């Protein structure tokens, strides 16, 4: 049964969900709203792992991902002089689990663009919101996918048959289903469960990450560098800061970019290696700088009535797991699959989604032993000890043996099959 659906957020989840819905039933009327003026192309490297790989294959998009994949041969563990102690290589054998560096490592903006373009190919109406004016409400009842930029949701009220949504332009519209795909600080989640509970389900890992682009040096190889500076500071292509300081938290969380930038510059000054001439200089000059708190969303449920949460909004695994992109895709795939299987019966489909996606989220959120502490060591002796252990493990190739023995599908979970989605058949190993 065709549904009138609102998706809040046009990152990875939003366009993926719109595409899956449209392909399963071309009669669906799907609106995606995004508070930014256009699709955001910023962000650094992200990984595609586990169930995310066959999902992109089923969507017919895996080859496009391969075309834009970042060429990276692994991570080199270095000291303050740049000397390599160990190299954790990429597993591109086609079997076993991927290593710290994913075979499918792409820039966030490239993956978002692939999913957005795929959804627009399935759309019957153009994107609006860039000065084109709001669409006629009647247009939203027609089949197809439409994007509205520079707008988001301010309130929702639901009953047994639908959800009345109020937007920032003061208009109100009614939908059969509302899907929150608006990230780990999801406003949809806070509207669903209340401000206090919506915030409490985000469990901090007490690590802050500064993302920004740093220019490549001439002659630089295809190994990422991992440098531990002590005092909770680390560089793994990004700046990582581990701290439980309430004072520092207040200087970083939800603060203006310039205040966050100044805090990171102060705390990382004198950290060694190429910090001064390269990373702090890049920090000052960057136009894409942003900071986030690493954490996981541990909500007891991802649905309430006719409202559902996807990806980081309902199941954030934390960037430290490398599973954030996969969580976005498995949640969108499962929700779309249940809606198709139950022929648009929203209450039954949402209940099935909430139950069936949970094992995948539980596996994705599992942290490896010592994570995230190993990335934000405090003492210099701990830094030396970890470098030695990693040197020993890689010298005897124990890391490669583990990767071969461990399957890529976490917990041995296979991707659920939803023939109702009408996607490309994929044989799982």
Coordinates of C-alpha atoms in Angstrom, one line a residue:
X1 CA 0.0 0.0 0.0
X2 CA 1.5 3.3 -1.0
X3 CA 2.5 5.6 1.9
X4 CA 3.1 9.3 2.4
X5 CA 6.5 9.4 4.1
X6 CA 8.6 12.1 5.6
X7 CA 12.3 11.5 6.1
X8 CA 14.2 14.0 8.3
X9 CA 17.9 14.3 7.2
X10 CA 19.6 13.9 3.9
X11 CA 22.9 12.4 5.0
X12 CA 23.6 8.7 4.4
X13 CA 20.3 7.2 5.9
X14 CA 17.9 9.6 4.2
X15 CA 18.7 9.1 0.6
X16 CA 19.3 5.4 1.1
X17 CA 15.9 5.0 2.8
X18 CA 14.2 7.0 0.0
X19 CA 15.7 4.8 -2.7
X20 CA 14.8 1.6 -0.9
X21 CA 11.2 2.7 -0.4
X22 CA 10.8 3.9 -4.0
X23 CA 12.1 0.8 -5.5
X24 CA 9.9 -1.5 -3.4
X25 CA 6.8 0.5 -4.3
X26 CA 6.8 3.4 -6.9
X27 CA 3.5 4.6 -5.5
X28 CA 5.1 5.9 -2.3
X29 CA 5.1 9.7 -1.8
X30 CA 8.4 10.5 -0.2
X31 CA 9.7 13.9 1.1
X32 CA 13.2 14.3 2.5
X33 CA 13.9 17.5 4.4
X34 CA 17.3 18.8 5.2
X35 CA 18.1 21.8 7.4
X36 CA 21.2 22.7 5.3
X37 CA 20.9 24.6 2.0
X38 CA 22.1 21.6 0.0
X39 CA 23.5 18.1 0.3
X40 CA 26.6 18.3 2.5
X41 CA 29.7 17.1 0.7
X42 CA 32.1 17.7 3.7
X43 CA 33.4 15.0 6.1
X44 CA 36.5 12.8 6.0
X45 CA 36.9 9.1 5.4
X46 CA 34.3 6.6 6.4
X47 CA 34.2 2.8 6.2
X48 CA 31.8 0.4 4.5
X49 CA 31.9 -2.9 6.3
X50 CA 30.0 -6.1 7.1
X51 CA 26.3 -6.0 6.0
X52 CA 26.8 -2.5 4.4
X53 CA 28.7 -4.1 1.5
X54 CA 26.0 -6.5 0.2
X55 CA 23.3 -3.8 0.8
X56 CA 25.2 -1.4 -1.6
X57 CA 25.6 -4.3 -4.0
X58 CA 21.9 -5.0 -3.9
X59 CA 21.3 -1.3 -4.6
X60 CA 23.6 -1.7 -7.7
X61 CA 26.0 0.9 -6.2
X62 CA 29.0 -1.0 -5.0
X63 CA 31.0 -0.5 -8.2
X64 CA 30.4 3.3 -7.8
X65 CA 31.8 3.0 -4.3
X66 CA 34.9 1.2 -5.6
X67 CA 35.4 4.0 -8.2
X68 CA 35.7 6.7 -5.5
X69 CA 37.4 4.5 -2.8
X70 CA 40.4 6.2 -1.1
X71 CA 43.6 4.4 -1.9
X72 CA 45.0 3.5 1.5
X73 CA 47.3 0.5 2.2
X74 CA 46.9 0.6 6.0
X75 CA 47.9 2.5 9.1
X76 CA 51.5 3.0 10.2
X77 CA 52.1 3.4 13.9
X78 CA 54.8 6.1 14.4
X79 CA 56.7 7.8 17.2
X80 CA 57.3 11.6 17.7
X81 CA 60.0 11.6 15.0
X82 CA 57.8 9.9 12.4
X83 CA 59.6 6.5 12.7
X84 CA 57.4 3.6 11.8
X85 CA 57.0 0.9 14.6
X86 CA 54.3 -1.2 12.9
X87 CA 52.0 -1.3 9.9
X88 CA 48.4 -2.6 10.2
X89 CA 47.8 -3.4 6.5
X90 CA 44.5 -3.5 4.6
X91 CA 42.9 -6.9 4.1
X92 CA 42.0 -7.0 0.4
X93 CA 42.2 -10.7 0.0
X94 CA 38.4 -11.0 -0.4
X95 CA 38.0 -13.3 2.6
X96 CA 37.9 -12.8 6.3
X97 CA 37.4 -9.6 8.2
X98 CA 38.6 -6.2 7.1
X99 CA 41.4 -4.6 9.1
X100 CA 41.5 -1.2 10.7
X101 CA 41.6 0.2 7.2
X102 CA 38.5 -0.9 5.2
X103 CA 38.8 -2.1 1.6
X104 CA 35.9 0.2 1.0
X105 CA 37.1 3.4 2.5
X106 CA 35.5 6.5 0.9
X107 CA 35.1 10.2 1.6
X108 CA 31.8 10.8 3.4
X109 CA 30.7 13.4 0.8
X110 CA 31.3 10.9 -2.1
X111 CA 29.1 8.2 -0.5
X112 CA 26.4 10.7 0.3
X113 CA 26.5 11.9 -3.3
X114 CA 26.2 8.4 -4.7
X115 CA 23.1 7.7 -2.6
X116 CA 21.6 11.1 -3.3
X117 CA 22.1 10.7 -7.1
X118 CA 20.6 7.1 -6.9
X119 CA 17.5 8.5 -5.2
X120 CA 17.1 11.3 -7.7
X121 CA 17.2 8.8 -10.5
X122 CA 14.2 7.2 -8.9
X123 CA 12.5 10.5 -8.2
X124 CA 9.6 11.8 -10.3
X125 CA 9.9 15.4 -9.0
X126 CA 12.9 17.8 -8.7
X127 CA 14.6 18.8 -5.5
X128 CA 13.3 22.1 -4.1
X129 CA 14.3 24.6 -1.4
X130 CA 17.2 26.5 -3.0
X131 CA 15.2 29.6 -3.7
X132 CA 12.5 27.6 -5.6
X133 CA 10.0 28.1 -2.8
X134 CA 8.1 25.4 -0.9
X135 CA 6.3 22.8 -2.9
X136 CA 2.5 22.9 -3.2
X137 CA 1.1 20.6 -0.5
X138 CA -0.8 18.7 -3.2
X139 CA 2.5 17.8 -4.8
X140 CA 3.5 15.9 -1.7
X141 CA 0.6 13.5 -2.2
X142 CA 1.9 12.4 -5.6
X143 CA 4.2 9.4 -6.1
X144 CA 8.0 10.1 -6.2
X145 CA 10.9 11.4 -4.1
X146 CA 11.3 15.1 -3.4
X147 CA 13.9 17.0 -1.4
X148 CA 13.3 20.2 0.5
X149 CA 16.4 22.1 1.7
X150 CA 16.8 24.9 4.2
X151 CA 13.9 23.5 6.3
X152 CA 13.4 21.1 9.2
X153 CA 10.9 20.0 11.8
X154 CA 9.9 21.9 14.9
X155 CA 7.1 19.7 16.2
X156 CA 5.1 16.5 15.7
X157 CA 1.8 15.2 17.0
X158 CA 0.5 11.8 16.1
X159 CA -2.6 9.6 16.4
X160 CA -3.4 6.1 15.3
X161 CA -3.6 7.0 11.6
X162 CA -0.9 9.5 11.0
X163 CA 1.6 12.2 12.2
X164 CA 1.0 16.0 11.9
X165 CA 4.4 17.7 11.4
X166 CA 5.1 21.4 11.8
X167 CA 8.1 22.8 9.9
X168 CA 10.3 25.8 10.4
X169 CA 8.3 27.7 7.8
X170 CA 5.3 27.4 10.1
X171 CA 3.4 25.0 7.7
X172 CA 1.9 21.8 9.0
X173 CA 1.5 18.6 6.9
X174 CA 0.3 15.1 7.7
X175 CA 2.2 11.9 6.9
X176 CA 1.5 8.1 7.3
X177 CA 5.1 7.7 8.6
X178 CA 7.9 9.9 9.8
X179 CA 11.5 8.7 9.8
X180 CA 14.3 10.5 11.8
X181 CA 17.6 10.2 10.0
X182 CA 19.1 13.3 11.6
X183 CA 22.3 12.0 13.3
X184 CA 23.5 11.3 16.8
X185 CA 22.1 14.6 18.2
X186 CA 18.8 13.8 16.6
X187 CA 16.0 16.4 17.2
X188 CA 13.5 13.7 16.1
X189 CA 14.6 11.5 18.9
X190 CA 14.2 14.3 21.5
X191 CA 10.8 15.1 20.2
X192 CA 9.8 11.4 20.3
X193 CA 11.0 10.7 23.8
X194 CA 11.3 14.1 25.4
X195 CA 14.4 16.4 25.7
X196 CA 15.8 14.7 28.8
X197 CA 15.4 11.1 27.7
X198 CA 16.4 11.9 24.1
X199 CA 19.7 13.2 25.4
X200 CA 20.3 10.6 28.1
X201 CA 20.3 7.7 25.6
X202 CA 23.5 9.1 24.1
X203 CA 26.3 7.4 26.1
X204 CA 29.5 9.4 25.8
X205 CA 32.8 7.6 25.3
X206 CA 34.7 10.7 26.6
X207 CA 36.5 11.2 23.4
X208 CA 36.3 14.3 21.2
X209 CA 37.3 14.2 17.6
X210 CA 38.3 17.2 15.4
X211 CA 37.6 16.6 11.7
X212 CA 39.2 18.7 9.0
X213 CA 41.2 18.4 5.8
X214 CA 45.0 18.4 5.9
X215 CA 47.0 18.9 2.7
X216 CA 49.0 15.9 1.5
X217 CA 52.8 16.3 1.5
X218 CA 54.8 15.8 -1.7
X219 CA 55.9 12.2 -2.0
X220 CA 53.6 11.0 0.8
X221 CA 52.9 7.3 0.6
X222 CA 49.5 5.6 0.9
X223 CA 49.7 4.7 4.6
X224 CA 47.7 6.6 7.2
X225 CA 49.7 7.6 10.3
X226 CA 48.7 6.9 13.9
X227 CA 50.7 9.0 16.4
X228 CA 50.1 8.9 20.1
X229 CA 51.2 12.1 21.9
X230 CA 50.2 11.2 25.4
X231 CA 47.9 13.1 27.8
X232 CA 44.9 11.7 26.0
X233 CA 46.0 13.1 22.6
X234 CA 46.2 11.1 19.3
X235 CA 46.3 11.7 15.6
X236 CA 44.7 9.0 13.4
X237 CA 44.1 11.2 10.3
X238 CA 42.0 13.2 12.7
X239 CA 42.7 14.8 16.1
X240 CA 41.4 12.7 19.0
X241 CA 41.2 13.9 22.6
X242 CA 40.3 11.6 25.5
X243 CA 39.1 13.5 28.6
X244 CA 36.6 13.4 31.4
X245 CA 37.1 17.0 32.2
X246 CA 33.8 18.9 32.7
X247 CA 35.6 22.2 31.9
X248 CA 36.9 20.9 28.5
X249 CA 33.5 19.4 27.8
X250 CA 31.8 22.8 28.2
X251 CA 34.4 24.3 25.9
X252 CA 33.7 21.8 23.1
X253 CA 30.2 20.4 23.1
X254 CA 27.7 22.4 21.1
X255 CA 30.0 25.4 21.1
X256 CA 30.8 27.8 18.2
X257 CA 33.4 26.5 15.8
X258 CA 36.0 29.1 16.6
X259 CA 35.8 28.3 20.3
X260 CA 36.2 24.6 19.5
X261 CA 39.1 25.3 17.2
X262 CA 40.9 27.4 19.9
X263 CA 40.4 24.7 22.5
X264 CA 42.0 22.0 20.2
X265 CA 44.8 24.3 19.3
X266 CA 45.6 25.0 22.9
X267 CA 45.5 21.3 24.0
X268 CA 47.5 20.0 21.0
X269 CA 50.2 22.6 21.0
X270 CA 53.6 21.0 21.8
X271 CA 52.3 17.5 21.0
X272 CA 55.3 16.6 18.7
X273 CA 55.7 15.0 15.3
X274 CA 54.2 17.3 12.6
X275 CA 51.7 18.9 14.9
X276 CA 52.9 22.5 14.7
X277 CA 53.8 22.9 11.1
X278 CA 51.2 20.8 9.5
X279 CA 48.2 19.8 11.7
X280 CA 47.8 23.0 13.7
X281 CA 48.5 25.1 10.6
X282 CA 45.8 23.1 8.8
X283 CA 43.5 23.5 11.7
X284 CA 43.8 27.3 11.5
X285 CA 43.3 27.4 7.8
X286 CA 40.6 24.8 7.4
X287 CA 37.1 25.7 6.1
X288 CA 35.6 22.3 6.9
X289 CA 36.6 22.0 10.6
X290 CA 34.1 20.5 13.0
X291 CA 34.2 18.7 16.3
X292 CA 32.0 15.9 17.6
X293 CA 31.8 13.8 20.8
X294 CA 32.2 10.1 20.3
X295 CA 29.4 8.0 21.8
X296 CA 26.7 5.5 21.3
X297 CA 22.9 5.8 21.3
X298 CA 21.5 3.1 23.5
X299 CA 17.8 3.7 23.1
X300 CA 15.5 0.9 24.3
X301 CA 13.4 1.3 21.2
X302 CA 13.8 3.1 17.9
X303 CA 10.1 3.5 17.2
X304 CA 7.2 5.2 18.8
X305 CA 3.8 5.0 17.2
X306 CA 4.3 6.0 13.5
X307 CA 7.8 7.6 14.0
X308 CA 11.0 5.6 13.5
X309 CA 14.7 6.4 13.9
X310 CA 17.5 5.3 11.6
X311 CA 21.2 5.2 11.8
X312 CA 22.9 7.4 14.3
X313 CA 19.6 8.9 15.4
X314 CA 18.5 5.6 16.9
X315 CA 21.5 3.3 16.9
X316 CA 24.7 5.3 16.8
X317 CA 27.6 2.9 17.1
X318 CA 30.3 5.6 17.3
X319 CA 32.9 6.4 14.7
X320 CA 35.5 4.5 16.7
X321 CA 33.8 1.2 15.7
X322 CA 34.0 1.8 12.0
X323 CA 30.4 0.6 11.7
X324 CA 28.6 3.9 11.5
X325 CA 27.9 3.7 7.8
X326 CA 26.9 0.1 8.0
X327 CA 24.5 0.9 10.8
X328 CA 22.9 3.6 8.7
X329 CA 22.4 1.1 5.8
X330 CA 21.3 -1.9 7.8
X331 CA 18.6 0.1 9.6
X332 CA 17.3 1.7 6.4
X333 CA 17.3 -1.7 4.7
X334 CA 15.5 -3.4 7.5
X335 CA 12.9 -0.8 7.9
X336 CA 12.2 -0.6 4.2
X337 CA 12.1 -4.4 4.1
X338 CA 9.5 -4.7 6.9
X339 CA 7.3 -2.0 5.3
X340 CA 7.4 -3.8 2.0
X341 CA 6.8 -7.2 3.7
X342 CA 3.8 -5.9 5.6
X343 CA 2.4 -4.0 2.6
X344 CA 2.6 -0.6 4.2
X345 CA 1.0 -1.6 7.6
X346 CA 3.0 0.9 9.5
X347 CA 2.4 -0.2 13.1
X348 CA 3.2 -3.8 12.4
X349 CA 6.2 -3.0 10.2
X350 CA 7.7 -0.7 12.8
X351 CA 7.3 -3.2 15.5
X352 CA 9.0 -5.9 13.3
X353 CA 11.8 -3.4 12.4
X354 CA 12.5 -2.5 16.1
X355 CA 12.8 -6.2 16.9
X356 CA 14.7 -7.5 13.9
X357 CA 17.3 -4.8 13.6
X358 CA 18.4 -5.1 17.2
X359 CA 20.8 -8.1 16.9
X360 CA 22.7 -6.2 14.1
X361 CA 22.9 -3.0 16.3
X362 CA 24.1 -5.0 19.3
X363 CA 26.9 -6.5 17.2
X364 CA 27.8 -3.2 15.6
X365 CA 28.1 -1.4 18.9
X366 CA 30.5 -3.9 20.5
X367 CA 33.8 -2.2 21.2
X368 CA 37.1 -4.1 20.7
X369 CA 39.1 -4.7 23.9
X370 CA 40.9 -1.6 25.0
X371 CA 38.8 0.7 22.7
X372 CA 38.7 3.7 22.9
X373 CA 41.4 4.0 25.6
X374 CA 44.1 2.6 23.3
X375 CA 43.6 5.7 21.0
X376 CA 43.9 8.2 23.8
X377 CA 46.6 7.0 26.2
X378 CA 47.6 9.3 29.1
X379 CA 51.2 8.2 30.1
X380 CA 54.3 8.1 27.9
X381 CA 55.1 4.5 29.2
X382 CA 51.7 3.3 28.0
X383 CA 52.4 4.8 24.5
X384 CA 55.7 3.0 24.3
X385 CA 54.2 -0.2 25.5
X386 CA 51.4 -0.2 23.0
X387 CA 53.8 0.6 20.1
X388 CA 55.9 -2.4 21.2
X389 CA 52.9 -4.7 21.4
X390 CA 51.7 -3.6 17.9
X391 CA 55.3 -4.1 16.6
X392 CA 55.4 -7.7 18.0
X393 CA 51.9 -8.6 16.7
X394 CA 52.6 -7.3 13.1
X395 CA 56.1 -8.8 13.1
X396 CA 54.8 -12.3 13.5
X397 CA 51.8 -11.5 11.2
X398 CA 49.4 -12.4 14.0
X399 CA 47.1 -9.6 12.9
X400 CA 46.8 -11.1 9.4
X401 CA 46.0 -14.5 10.8
X402 CA 43.2 -13.1 13.0
X403 CA 41.7 -11.2 10.0
X404 CA 41.6 -14.4 8.0
X405 CA 39.9 -16.4 10.7
X406 CA 37.3 -13.9 11.7
X407 CA 34.3 -13.4 9.3
X408 CA 33.4 -9.9 8.0
X409 CA 29.8 -10.4 9.1
X410 CA 30.0 -9.4 12.8
X411 CA 28.6 -12.1 15.1
X412 CA 28.1 -14.4 12.1
X413 CA 24.9 -12.5 11.3
X414 CA 23.8 -12.8 7.6
X415 CA 22.0 -10.0 5.9
X416 CA 18.2 -10.6 6.1
X417 CA 16.5 -11.3 2.8
X418 CA 13.7 -9.1 1.7
X419 CA 12.7 -10.1 -1.9
X420 CA 9.8 -7.6 -1.5
X421 CA 12.4 -4.8 -1.9
X422 CA 13.0 -5.9 -5.5
X423 CA 16.7 -5.3 -5.4
X424 CA 19.6 -7.0 -7.2
X425 CA 20.1 -10.6 -5.9
X426 CA 23.4 -11.1 -4.0
X427 CA 24.9 -14.4 -2.9
X428 CA 26.4 -14.1 0.6
X429 CA 29.6 -15.9 1.5

